[in-house]
């Protein structure tokens, strides 16, 4: 079950990458584990992820929150990508080239019209790099 | 004065694009007008900017807020890129391929250690696509 | 028209205050001007509004954003209080006892299921004290 | 140790309540448990906490996040109340009169100039009522 979810998620990501839209950054991301509504992803920071200070770009951080919490929504009993209402990111610490990040994406609540999700980005030492909260509209 | 600020900003953007980091998305963005702490940018939505629903990716929206408010901070009397503390985006309406967007980036307050900025993204009809708020740490 | 909206708003506020719920803090607030979806309120900071540092309590600031943007939603063509989805406040500067604040509350978008509102709090010198953004669910 | 922290926290709260500022709402709140940087509080929703829909007022929810994460900052090794930079609350579910809430307030990071905190509000069934994130400036 969990392994089939992982396969489904990887297929979704492959499809998103091949589309050549903004989701191409998913090519650097692997699925570490999947439970319904809770996915851990892995990513190594590379130069293409950075800003001019050579740390992970804040826009990528928020893009990770956006896309990976949406993927977590695809692993619930009622999978749905939804539409973004609000995204908020707090930046705790810089991530540098070579850092191996874990991104924990979780659906905190999936209601009839709204879903509340969160992501926590950690480095290899377990330090929090960023937290993000993403509210999506999932109603018809 | 304003035109020289525009030239400086375009040079900063060119440099950021050539670096081949995450800021490459700036290649699609033009500077429309510059006042100290207040810059209007233009962008036409293209396929590479979109998610699987073929609307502008929420991660790009937040990346625009991040990078363009930072560029606005480079046009104040004490130019500084700062480091992100918090970024929040509200998504009002989808932007589609071909939409011509204006992104108004403004520094609302630049204190000793913190700067508060905002961005408003509008389409060609003047509808708000998204608003963003970006707090940066600029202290030493 | 506008003056009748003001009367309606004052009646709503009186009713909220007399209910003896959490909205009692509205007793210190006056309606300065009303346009559909846009209301300016006035408030003088008093001791009961402050934290232990004798500046306006951040919880009151966010309560002002919550209640006053909701009142602004009552002045649109389709008045509705809605239910809060997300509230975000940025604190620019402290307000002190005796400061005369203006709170500009505005509905930026009222859709079918969601409304996006903002509030800006200014002191008597025109300095921004805080900005707030409040997303409400207004669908059935 | 932990019990003495609890006593210190209760003394701080008593002092805040007696001051007759905005923190009077703390009179309804008890300290359930204390670890350094992590405090659980309890509160029963009463009429004075509600809006006109007779559910807990969103302004109180955000005030709880503001004040209780600040109290959590007083239980770290370097206690400090700090000054609010940014507060964001997501509202998952209504709380009603008689609901017994637990508010988990935690310091996620305490740096030199900034502290990142969060609060989670749960009802007696364990449903999330709201989550909040509060960034404070704690530098000199």
Coordinates of C-alpha atoms in Angstrom, one line a residue:
Chain A
X1 CA 0.0 0.0 0.0
X2 CA 2.6 2.6 1.1
X3 CA 5.0 1.4 -1.6
X4 CA 2.3 1.7 -4.2
X5 CA 1.6 5.2 -3.0
X6 CA 5.3 6.0 -3.4
X7 CA 5.1 4.7 -7.0
X8 CA 2.1 6.8 -7.7
X9 CA 3.7 9.9 -6.3
X10 CA 6.8 9.3 -8.3
X11 CA 4.7 8.9 -11.5
X12 CA 3.0 12.2 -10.7
X13 CA 6.3 13.9 -10.2
X14 CA 7.8 12.5 -13.4
X15 CA 4.7 13.7 -15.3
X16 CA 5.0 17.2 -13.7
X17 CA 8.8 17.4 -14.6
X18 CA 8.3 16.3 -18.2
X19 CA 5.6 18.9 -18.8
X20 CA 8.4 21.5 -18.7
X21 CA 6.4 23.9 -16.6
X22 CA 7.6 25.6 -13.4
X23 CA 7.6 22.2 -11.6
X24 CA 10.9 21.2 -13.2
X25 CA 12.6 21.8 -9.8
X26 CA 11.0 18.5 -8.7
X27 CA 13.7 16.7 -10.7
X28 CA 16.1 17.0 -7.8
X29 CA 13.6 15.6 -5.3
X30 CA 13.1 12.1 -4.1
X31 CA 10.3 10.5 -2.2
X32 CA 11.6 9.1 1.1
X33 CA 8.4 7.8 2.7
X34 CA 4.7 8.0 2.3
X35 CA 1.8 7.7 4.6
X36 CA -1.7 8.9 3.7
X37 CA -1.5 12.7 3.9
X38 CA 2.1 12.7 5.1
X39 CA 5.2 12.5 2.8
X40 CA 8.9 12.9 3.4
X41 CA 11.0 14.2 0.5
X42 CA 14.7 14.4 0.1
X43 CA 16.8 17.0 -1.8
X44 CA 20.4 18.0 -2.0
X45 CA 21.0 21.7 -2.4
X46 CA 22.8 22.5 -5.7
X47 CA 23.9 25.7 -7.3
X48 CA 20.8 26.0 -9.4
X49 CA 18.8 26.2 -6.2
X50 CA 20.6 29.2 -4.8
X51 CA 20.4 33.0 -4.7
X52 CA 23.3 35.4 -5.1
X53 CA 24.4 34.7 -1.5
X54 CA 24.9 31.1 -2.5
X55 CA 22.2 29.9 -0.1
X56 CA 19.0 28.2 -1.1
X57 CA 16.7 30.8 -2.7
X58 CA 13.7 31.8 -0.6
X59 CA 11.5 31.4 -3.8
X60 CA 12.6 27.8 -4.1
X61 CA 11.8 27.2 -0.4
X62 CA 8.3 28.5 -0.9
X63 CA 8.0 26.6 -4.2
X64 CA 8.9 23.4 -2.3
X65 CA 6.2 24.2 0.3
X66 CA 3.7 24.8 -2.5
X67 CA 4.4 21.7 -4.6
X68 CA 5.2 19.2 -1.9
X69 CA 2.2 19.9 0.3
X70 CA 0.1 19.6 -2.9
X71 CA 1.7 16.2 -3.5
X72 CA 0.8 15.2 0.1
X73 CA -2.8 16.1 -0.7
X74 CA -2.6 13.5 -3.5
X75 CA -1.9 10.7 -1.0
X76 CA -5.1 11.2 1.1
X77 CA -8.2 9.0 0.8
X78 CA -9.7 11.8 -1.4
X79 CA -6.8 12.9 -3.5
X80 CA -7.0 16.4 -4.8
X81 CA -4.5 19.1 -5.8
X82 CA -6.8 22.0 -5.0
X83 CA -6.0 25.7 -5.7
X84 CA -3.8 27.8 -3.5
X85 CA -5.5 30.3 -1.1
X86 CA -2.6 31.3 1.1
X87 CA 1.1 30.3 1.5
X88 CA 3.3 31.5 4.4
X89 CA 6.9 30.6 5.0
X90 CA 9.2 31.4 7.9
X91 CA 12.9 31.2 7.2
X92 CA 14.9 29.9 10.2
X93 CA 18.3 29.3 8.8
X94 CA 20.2 29.3 5.5
X95 CA 20.7 26.0 3.5
X96 CA 24.0 25.8 1.5
X97 CA 25.2 23.9 -1.5
X98 CA 25.7 20.3 -0.5
X99 CA 23.2 20.3 2.3
X100 CA 21.0 17.3 2.3
X101 CA 17.5 18.4 3.2
X102 CA 14.4 16.5 4.3
X103 CA 11.1 18.1 3.6
X104 CA 8.2 16.8 5.7
X105 CA 4.9 17.7 4.0
X106 CA 1.7 17.0 5.9
X107 CA -2.0 17.5 5.5
X108 CA -3.2 18.8 8.9
X109 CA -6.9 19.0 7.9
X110 CA -8.8 18.2 4.7
X111 CA -12.3 19.6 5.0
X112 CA -15.1 20.0 2.4
X113 CA -13.8 23.2 0.8
X114 CA -10.5 23.9 2.4
X115 CA -7.3 21.9 3.2
X116 CA -4.7 23.1 5.7
X117 CA -1.2 21.7 5.1
X118 CA 2.3 22.3 6.5
X119 CA 5.9 21.6 5.5
X120 CA 9.0 21.5 7.6
X121 CA 12.4 21.6 6.0
X122 CA 15.3 20.2 7.9
X123 CA 19.0 19.9 7.1
X124 CA 21.2 16.8 7.7
X125 CA 21.8 18.0 11.3
X126 CA 18.1 18.2 12.0
X127 CA 18.1 22.0 12.2
X128 CA 15.0 23.6 10.9
X129 CA 15.6 25.5 7.7
X130 CA 12.1 26.7 7.2
X131 CA 8.5 26.0 8.0
X132 CA 5.6 26.6 5.6
X133 CA 1.8 26.7 5.8
X134 CA -0.3 26.3 2.7
X135 CA -4.1 26.6 2.6
X136 CA -5.8 25.2 -0.5
X137 CA -9.3 25.5 -1.8
X138 CA -10.5 22.0 -2.6
X139 CA -14.2 22.5 -2.9
X140 CA -16.1 22.2 -6.2
Chain B
X1 CA 18.1 59.7 -11.6
X2 CA 15.1 57.3 -12.0
X3 CA 16.5 56.1 -15.4
X4 CA 19.9 55.4 -13.8
X5 CA 18.2 53.4 -11.1
X6 CA 16.5 51.5 -13.9
X7 CA 19.8 50.8 -15.5
X8 CA 21.3 49.7 -12.2
X9 CA 18.4 47.4 -11.5
X10 CA 18.6 45.8 -15.0
X11 CA 22.3 45.2 -14.4
X12 CA 21.6 43.5 -11.1
X13 CA 19.0 41.3 -12.8
X14 CA 21.3 40.4 -15.7
X15 CA 23.9 39.4 -13.2
X16 CA 21.5 37.3 -11.2
X17 CA 20.3 35.6 -14.4
X18 CA 23.8 34.8 -15.7
X19 CA 24.7 33.2 -12.4
X20 CA 22.5 30.3 -13.3
X21 CA 21.0 30.0 -9.8
X22 CA 17.3 29.9 -9.1
X23 CA 16.9 33.5 -10.2
X24 CA 16.9 32.5 -13.9
X25 CA 13.1 33.2 -13.9
X26 CA 14.1 36.9 -13.9
X27 CA 14.9 36.6 -17.6
X28 CA 11.2 37.0 -18.4
X29 CA 10.8 40.1 -16.4
X30 CA 11.2 43.7 -17.4
X31 CA 11.6 46.9 -15.3
X32 CA 8.7 49.2 -16.0
X33 CA 9.4 52.0 -13.6
X34 CA 11.5 52.8 -10.6
X35 CA 11.2 55.2 -7.7
X36 CA 13.2 54.8 -4.5
X37 CA 11.8 51.8 -2.8
X38 CA 9.1 51.3 -5.4
X39 CA 9.5 49.3 -8.6
X40 CA 7.0 48.1 -11.2
X41 CA 7.9 45.1 -13.2
X42 CA 6.3 43.5 -16.2
X43 CA 6.0 39.8 -17.2
X44 CA 4.0 37.8 -19.7
X45 CA 3.0 34.4 -18.4
X46 CA 4.5 31.5 -20.5
X47 CA 4.2 27.8 -20.3
X48 CA 7.4 27.5 -18.2
X49 CA 5.7 29.5 -15.5
X50 CA 2.8 27.2 -15.1
X51 CA 1.6 24.3 -13.0
X52 CA -0.3 21.2 -14.3
X53 CA -3.5 23.2 -14.4
X54 CA -1.8 25.5 -16.9
X55 CA -2.1 28.5 -14.6
X56 CA 0.9 30.4 -13.1
X57 CA 2.6 28.2 -10.5
X58 CA 2.0 29.3 -6.9
X59 CA 5.7 28.8 -6.3
X60 CA 6.6 31.2 -9.0
X61 CA 4.2 33.7 -7.6
X62 CA 6.0 33.5 -4.3
X63 CA 9.4 33.6 -6.0
X64 CA 8.3 36.8 -7.7
X65 CA 7.4 38.3 -4.4
X66 CA 10.7 37.2 -2.9
X67 CA 13.0 38.4 -5.6
X68 CA 11.2 41.5 -6.7
X69 CA 10.7 43.0 -3.3
X70 CA 14.4 42.3 -2.7
X71 CA 15.2 44.3 -5.9
X72 CA 12.9 47.1 -4.6
X73 CA 15.1 47.1 -1.4
X74 CA 18.1 47.8 -3.7
X75 CA 16.6 51.1 -4.9
X76 CA 16.3 52.7 -1.5
X77 CA 18.8 55.2 -0.1
X78 CA 20.5 52.4 1.8
X79 CA 20.4 49.6 -0.7
X80 CA 20.5 46.1 0.9
X81 CA 19.3 42.7 -0.2
X82 CA 18.8 41.4 3.4
X83 CA 17.8 37.9 4.4
X84 CA 14.3 36.5 4.4
X85 CA 12.5 36.2 7.7
X86 CA 8.9 35.6 6.5
X87 CA 7.0 35.5 3.2
X88 CA 3.3 35.3 2.9
X89 CA 1.3 35.2 -0.3
X90 CA -2.5 35.3 -0.9
X91 CA -3.8 34.0 -4.2
X92 CA -6.8 35.9 -5.5
X93 CA -7.1 34.7 -9.0
X94 CA -5.4 32.4 -11.6
X95 CA -3.0 33.9 -14.2
X96 CA -3.0 32.1 -17.6
X97 CA -0.5 31.8 -20.4
X98 CA -0.5 35.0 -22.4
X99 CA -1.6 37.2 -19.4
X100 CA 0.5 40.3 -19.1
X101 CA 1.2 40.9 -15.5
X102 CA 2.4 44.0 -13.6
X103 CA 4.2 43.3 -10.3
X104 CA 4.3 46.3 -8.0
X105 CA 7.0 45.8 -5.4
X106 CA 7.3 48.3 -2.6
X107 CA 9.3 48.8 0.6
X108 CA 6.8 49.8 3.2
X109 CA 9.4 50.3 6.0
X110 CA 13.1 50.0 6.2
X111 CA 14.2 50.0 9.8
X112 CA 17.6 49.3 11.4
X113 CA 17.3 45.5 11.5
X114 CA 14.1 44.7 9.6
X115 CA 12.5 45.8 6.4
X116 CA 8.8 45.2 5.5
X117 CA 7.9 45.0 1.9
X118 CA 4.9 44.1 -0.2
X119 CA 4.1 43.1 -3.8
X120 CA 0.9 43.2 -5.7
X121 CA 0.5 41.3 -8.9
X122 CA -2.1 42.5 -11.4
X123 CA -3.2 41.2 -14.8
X124 CA -3.8 43.3 -17.9
X125 CA -7.4 44.0 -16.7
X126 CA -6.2 45.3 -13.4
X127 CA -7.5 42.3 -11.5
X128 CA -5.4 41.4 -8.5
X129 CA -3.7 38.0 -9.1
X130 CA -1.9 37.9 -5.7
X131 CA -0.6 40.0 -2.9
X132 CA 2.6 39.2 -1.0
X133 CA 4.3 40.4 2.1
X134 CA 8.0 39.8 2.7
X135 CA 9.9 40.6 5.9
X136 CA 13.6 40.8 5.6
X137 CA 16.4 41.0 8.2
X138 CA 18.7 43.8 7.1
X139 CA 20.7 44.4 10.3
X140 CA 24.4 43.6 10.7
Chain C
X1 CA -26.0 56.6 1.2
X2 CA -22.6 56.7 2.8
X3 CA -24.0 58.3 5.9
X4 CA -26.6 55.5 6.2
X5 CA -23.9 52.9 5.8
X6 CA -22.1 54.6 8.7
X7 CA -25.3 54.5 10.8
X8 CA -25.7 50.8 9.9
X9 CA -22.1 50.0 10.8
X10 CA -22.4 51.9 14.1
X11 CA -25.5 49.9 14.9
X12 CA -23.7 46.6 14.2
X13 CA -20.8 47.7 16.4
X14 CA -23.2 48.8 19.3
X15 CA -24.9 45.4 19.0
X16 CA -21.5 43.6 19.1
X17 CA -20.4 45.6 22.2
X18 CA -23.6 45.0 24.1
X19 CA -23.4 41.3 23.6
X20 CA -20.5 41.2 26.0
X21 CA -18.4 38.8 23.9
X22 CA -14.8 39.4 22.9
X23 CA -15.8 42.3 20.7
X24 CA -16.1 44.7 23.7
X25 CA -12.9 46.3 22.5
X26 CA -15.0 47.9 19.7
X27 CA -16.3 50.4 22.3
X28 CA -13.2 52.5 21.9
X29 CA -13.5 52.6 18.1
X30 CA -15.3 55.2 15.9
X31 CA -16.3 55.0 12.3
X32 CA -14.5 57.8 10.4
X33 CA -15.7 57.1 6.8
X34 CA -17.4 54.4 4.8
X35 CA -17.4 53.5 1.2
X36 CA -18.6 50.1 -0.1
X37 CA -15.9 47.6 1.0
X38 CA -13.7 50.3 2.5
X39 CA -14.0 51.7 6.0
X40 CA -11.7 54.0 8.0
X41 CA -11.9 53.6 11.8
X42 CA -10.4 55.7 14.6
X43 CA -9.0 54.7 18.0
X44 CA -7.0 56.3 20.8
X45 CA -4.7 53.9 22.5
X46 CA -5.5 53.5 26.2
X47 CA -4.0 51.5 29.0
X48 CA -6.5 48.7 28.6
X49 CA -5.1 48.1 25.1
X50 CA -1.5 47.6 26.1
X51 CA 0.9 44.8 27.0
X52 CA 3.4 44.9 29.8
X53 CA 5.7 47.1 27.8
X54 CA 2.9 49.7 27.8
X55 CA 2.6 49.5 24.0
X56 CA -0.5 48.3 22.1
X57 CA -0.8 44.6 22.6
X58 CA -0.1 42.5 19.5
X59 CA -3.3 40.5 20.2
X60 CA -5.4 43.6 20.1
X61 CA -3.7 44.6 16.8
X62 CA -4.7 41.3 15.3
X63 CA -8.2 41.5 16.8
X64 CA -8.6 44.9 15.2
X65 CA -7.6 43.4 11.8
X66 CA -10.1 40.5 12.4
X67 CA -13.1 42.5 13.5
X68 CA -12.7 45.7 11.3
X69 CA -12.1 43.8 8.0
X70 CA -15.2 41.8 8.9
X71 CA -17.1 45.0 9.4
X72 CA -15.8 46.2 6.0
X73 CA -17.3 43.0 4.5
X74 CA -20.6 44.2 5.9
X75 CA -20.5 47.3 3.7
X76 CA -20.3 45.6 0.3
X77 CA -23.2 45.0 -2.0
X78 CA -23.4 41.5 -0.7
X79 CA -22.8 42.0 3.0
X80 CA -21.5 38.9 4.8
X81 CA -19.4 38.4 7.9
X82 CA -17.9 35.1 6.7
X83 CA -15.6 32.8 8.8
X84 CA -11.9 33.3 9.2
X85 CA -9.5 31.1 7.2
X86 CA -6.3 32.9 7.7
X87 CA -5.1 36.0 9.5
X88 CA -1.6 37.5 9.1
X89 CA -0.2 40.6 10.8
X90 CA 3.1 42.4 10.4
X91 CA 4.2 44.7 13.2
X92 CA 6.1 47.8 11.9
X93 CA 6.2 50.0 14.9
X94 CA 4.9 50.3 18.5
X95 CA 1.8 52.3 19.3
X96 CA 1.7 54.0 22.7
X97 CA -0.9 55.3 25.1
X98 CA -2.4 58.5 23.7
X99 CA -1.6 57.6 20.1
X100 CA -4.5 58.4 17.8
X101 CA -4.7 55.5 15.3
X102 CA -6.5 55.3 12.0
X103 CA -7.4 51.8 10.9
X104 CA -8.1 51.5 7.1
X105 CA -10.0 48.2 6.5
X106 CA -10.6 47.2 2.9
X107 CA -12.1 44.3 1.0
X108 CA -9.6 43.6 -1.9
X109 CA -11.7 40.8 -3.4
X110 CA -15.0 39.2 -2.6
X111 CA -15.4 36.0 -4.6
X112 CA -18.1 33.3 -4.4
X113 CA -16.5 31.3 -1.6
X114 CA -13.6 33.5 -0.4
X115 CA -13.0 37.1 0.5
X116 CA -9.5 38.7 0.7
X117 CA -9.3 41.8 3.0
X118 CA -6.6 44.0 4.4
X119 CA -6.1 46.5 7.1
X120 CA -3.5 49.1 7.6
X121 CA -3.0 50.8 11.0
X122 CA -1.4 54.2 11.0
X123 CA -0.6 56.6 13.9
X124 CA -1.3 60.4 14.0
X125 CA 2.0 61.0 12.1
X126 CA 1.0 58.7 9.3
X127 CA 3.6 56.0 10.3
X128 CA 2.5 52.5 9.7
X129 CA 2.0 50.6 12.9
X130 CA 0.9 47.3 11.4
X131 CA -0.6 45.8 8.3
X132 CA -2.9 42.8 8.3
X133 CA -4.4 40.4 5.8
X134 CA -7.5 38.4 6.6
X135 CA -8.9 35.7 4.3
X136 CA -12.5 34.7 5.0
X137 CA -14.7 31.9 3.8
X138 CA -18.0 33.4 2.7
X139 CA -19.4 30.5 0.6
X140 CA -22.5 28.5 1.7
Chain D
X1 CA 12.7 22.5 38.1
X2 CA 9.7 22.1 35.9
X3 CA 7.3 22.9 38.8
X4 CA 9.3 26.0 39.6
X5 CA 9.0 27.1 36.0
X6 CA 5.3 26.6 36.3
X7 CA 5.2 28.7 39.4
X8 CA 7.2 31.5 37.7
X9 CA 4.9 31.4 34.7
X10 CA 1.8 31.6 36.9
X11 CA 3.4 34.6 38.7
X12 CA 4.1 36.3 35.3
X13 CA 0.5 35.7 34.2
X14 CA -0.9 37.0 37.5
X15 CA 1.1 40.1 37.2
X16 CA -0.1 40.6 33.6
X17 CA -3.7 40.1 34.6
X18 CA -3.5 42.6 37.5
X19 CA -2.0 45.2 35.3
X20 CA -5.4 45.6 33.7
X21 CA -4.0 45.9 30.2
X22 CA -5.2 43.8 27.2
X23 CA -3.7 40.6 28.8
X24 CA -6.8 40.3 31.2
X25 CA -7.9 37.4 29.0
X26 CA -5.1 35.4 30.6
X27 CA -7.4 35.1 33.7
X28 CA -9.2 32.2 32.1
X29 CA -6.0 30.3 31.3
X30 CA -4.2 27.7 33.3
X31 CA -0.7 26.2 32.9
X32 CA -0.9 22.5 32.3
X33 CA 2.8 21.7 31.8
X34 CA 6.1 23.4 31.3
X35 CA 9.4 22.3 29.6
X36 CA 12.0 24.8 28.6
X37 CA 10.6 26.5 25.5
X38 CA 7.4 24.4 25.5
X39 CA 4.3 25.1 27.5
X40 CA 0.8 23.6 27.4
X41 CA -2.0 25.8 28.6
X42 CA -5.7 25.0 29.2
X43 CA -8.8 27.2 28.7
X44 CA -12.5 26.6 28.7
X45 CA -14.4 28.7 26.1
X46 CA -16.8 31.1 27.7
X47 CA -19.3 33.7 26.3
X48 CA -16.8 36.5 26.8
X49 CA -14.5 34.8 24.4
X50 CA -16.9 34.6 21.5
X51 CA -18.0 36.5 18.4
X52 CA -21.6 37.1 17.3
X53 CA -21.7 33.6 15.9
X54 CA -21.1 32.4 19.5
X55 CA -17.9 30.7 18.5
X56 CA -14.4 31.7 19.8
X57 CA -13.5 35.1 18.4
X58 CA -10.7 35.0 15.8
X59 CA -9.1 38.0 17.6
X60 CA -8.9 36.0 20.8
X61 CA -7.4 33.0 18.9
X62 CA -4.6 35.3 17.6
X63 CA -4.2 37.0 21.0
X64 CA -3.7 33.5 22.6
X65 CA -1.0 32.8 20.0
X66 CA 0.6 36.1 20.7
X67 CA 0.7 36.0 24.5
X68 CA 1.2 32.3 25.0
X69 CA 4.1 31.9 22.6
X70 CA 5.6 34.9 24.4
X71 CA 5.2 33.1 27.7
X72 CA 6.9 30.1 26.2
X73 CA 9.8 32.4 25.4
X74 CA 10.0 33.2 29.1
X75 CA 10.8 29.5 29.9
X76 CA 13.9 29.2 27.8
X77 CA 17.4 29.4 29.1
X78 CA 17.6 33.0 28.0
X79 CA 14.1 34.2 28.9
X80 CA 12.9 37.2 26.8
X81 CA 9.6 38.6 25.8
X82 CA 10.8 40.1 22.6
X83 CA 8.8 42.3 20.2
X84 CA 6.4 41.0 17.6
X85 CA 7.5 41.0 14.0
X86 CA 4.9 38.8 12.4
X87 CA 1.9 36.7 13.5
X88 CA 0.0 34.3 11.3
X89 CA -3.0 32.2 12.3
X90 CA -4.9 29.6 10.3
X91 CA -8.4 28.7 11.5
X92 CA -9.3 25.1 11.1
X93 CA -12.5 24.7 13.0
X94 CA -14.8 26.7 15.3
X95 CA -14.5 26.4 19.1
X96 CA -17.8 26.7 21.0
X97 CA -18.8 27.7 24.6
X98 CA -17.9 24.9 26.9
X99 CA -15.1 23.5 24.7
X100 CA -12.0 22.7 26.7
X101 CA -9.0 23.8 24.8
X102 CA -5.4 22.9 25.1
X103 CA -2.9 25.4 23.7
X104 CA 0.5 24.0 22.9
X105 CA 3.0 26.9 22.7
X106 CA 6.5 26.1 21.5
X107 CA 9.8 28.0 20.7
X108 CA 11.0 26.4 17.5
X109 CA 14.2 28.5 17.3
X110 CA 15.7 31.2 19.4
X111 CA 18.5 33.0 17.6
X112 CA 20.4 36.1 18.4
X113 CA 18.0 38.6 17.0
X114 CA 14.9 36.6 16.1
X115 CA 12.8 33.9 17.7
X116 CA 10.4 31.6 15.8
X117 CA 7.5 30.2 17.8
X118 CA 4.3 28.3 17.1
X119 CA 1.1 27.5 18.9
X120 CA -1.4 24.7 18.2
X121 CA -4.9 25.0 19.7
X122 CA -6.8 21.7 20.1
X123 CA -10.3 20.9 21.5
X124 CA -11.2 18.1 24.0
X125 CA -11.5 15.7 21.1
X126 CA -8.0 16.5 19.8
X127 CA -9.3 18.3 16.7
X128 CA -7.1 21.2 15.7
X129 CA -8.9 24.5 16.2
X130 CA -6.1 26.7 14.9
X131 CA -2.4 26.9 14.4
X132 CA -0.3 30.1 14.8
X133 CA 3.2 31.2 14.0
X134 CA 4.7 34.2 15.7
X135 CA 8.1 35.7 14.9
X136 CA 9.6 37.9 17.5
X137 CA 12.6 40.3 17.5
X138 CA 14.6 39.5 20.6
X139 CA 17.9 41.3 19.7
X140 CA 19.1 44.3 21.5

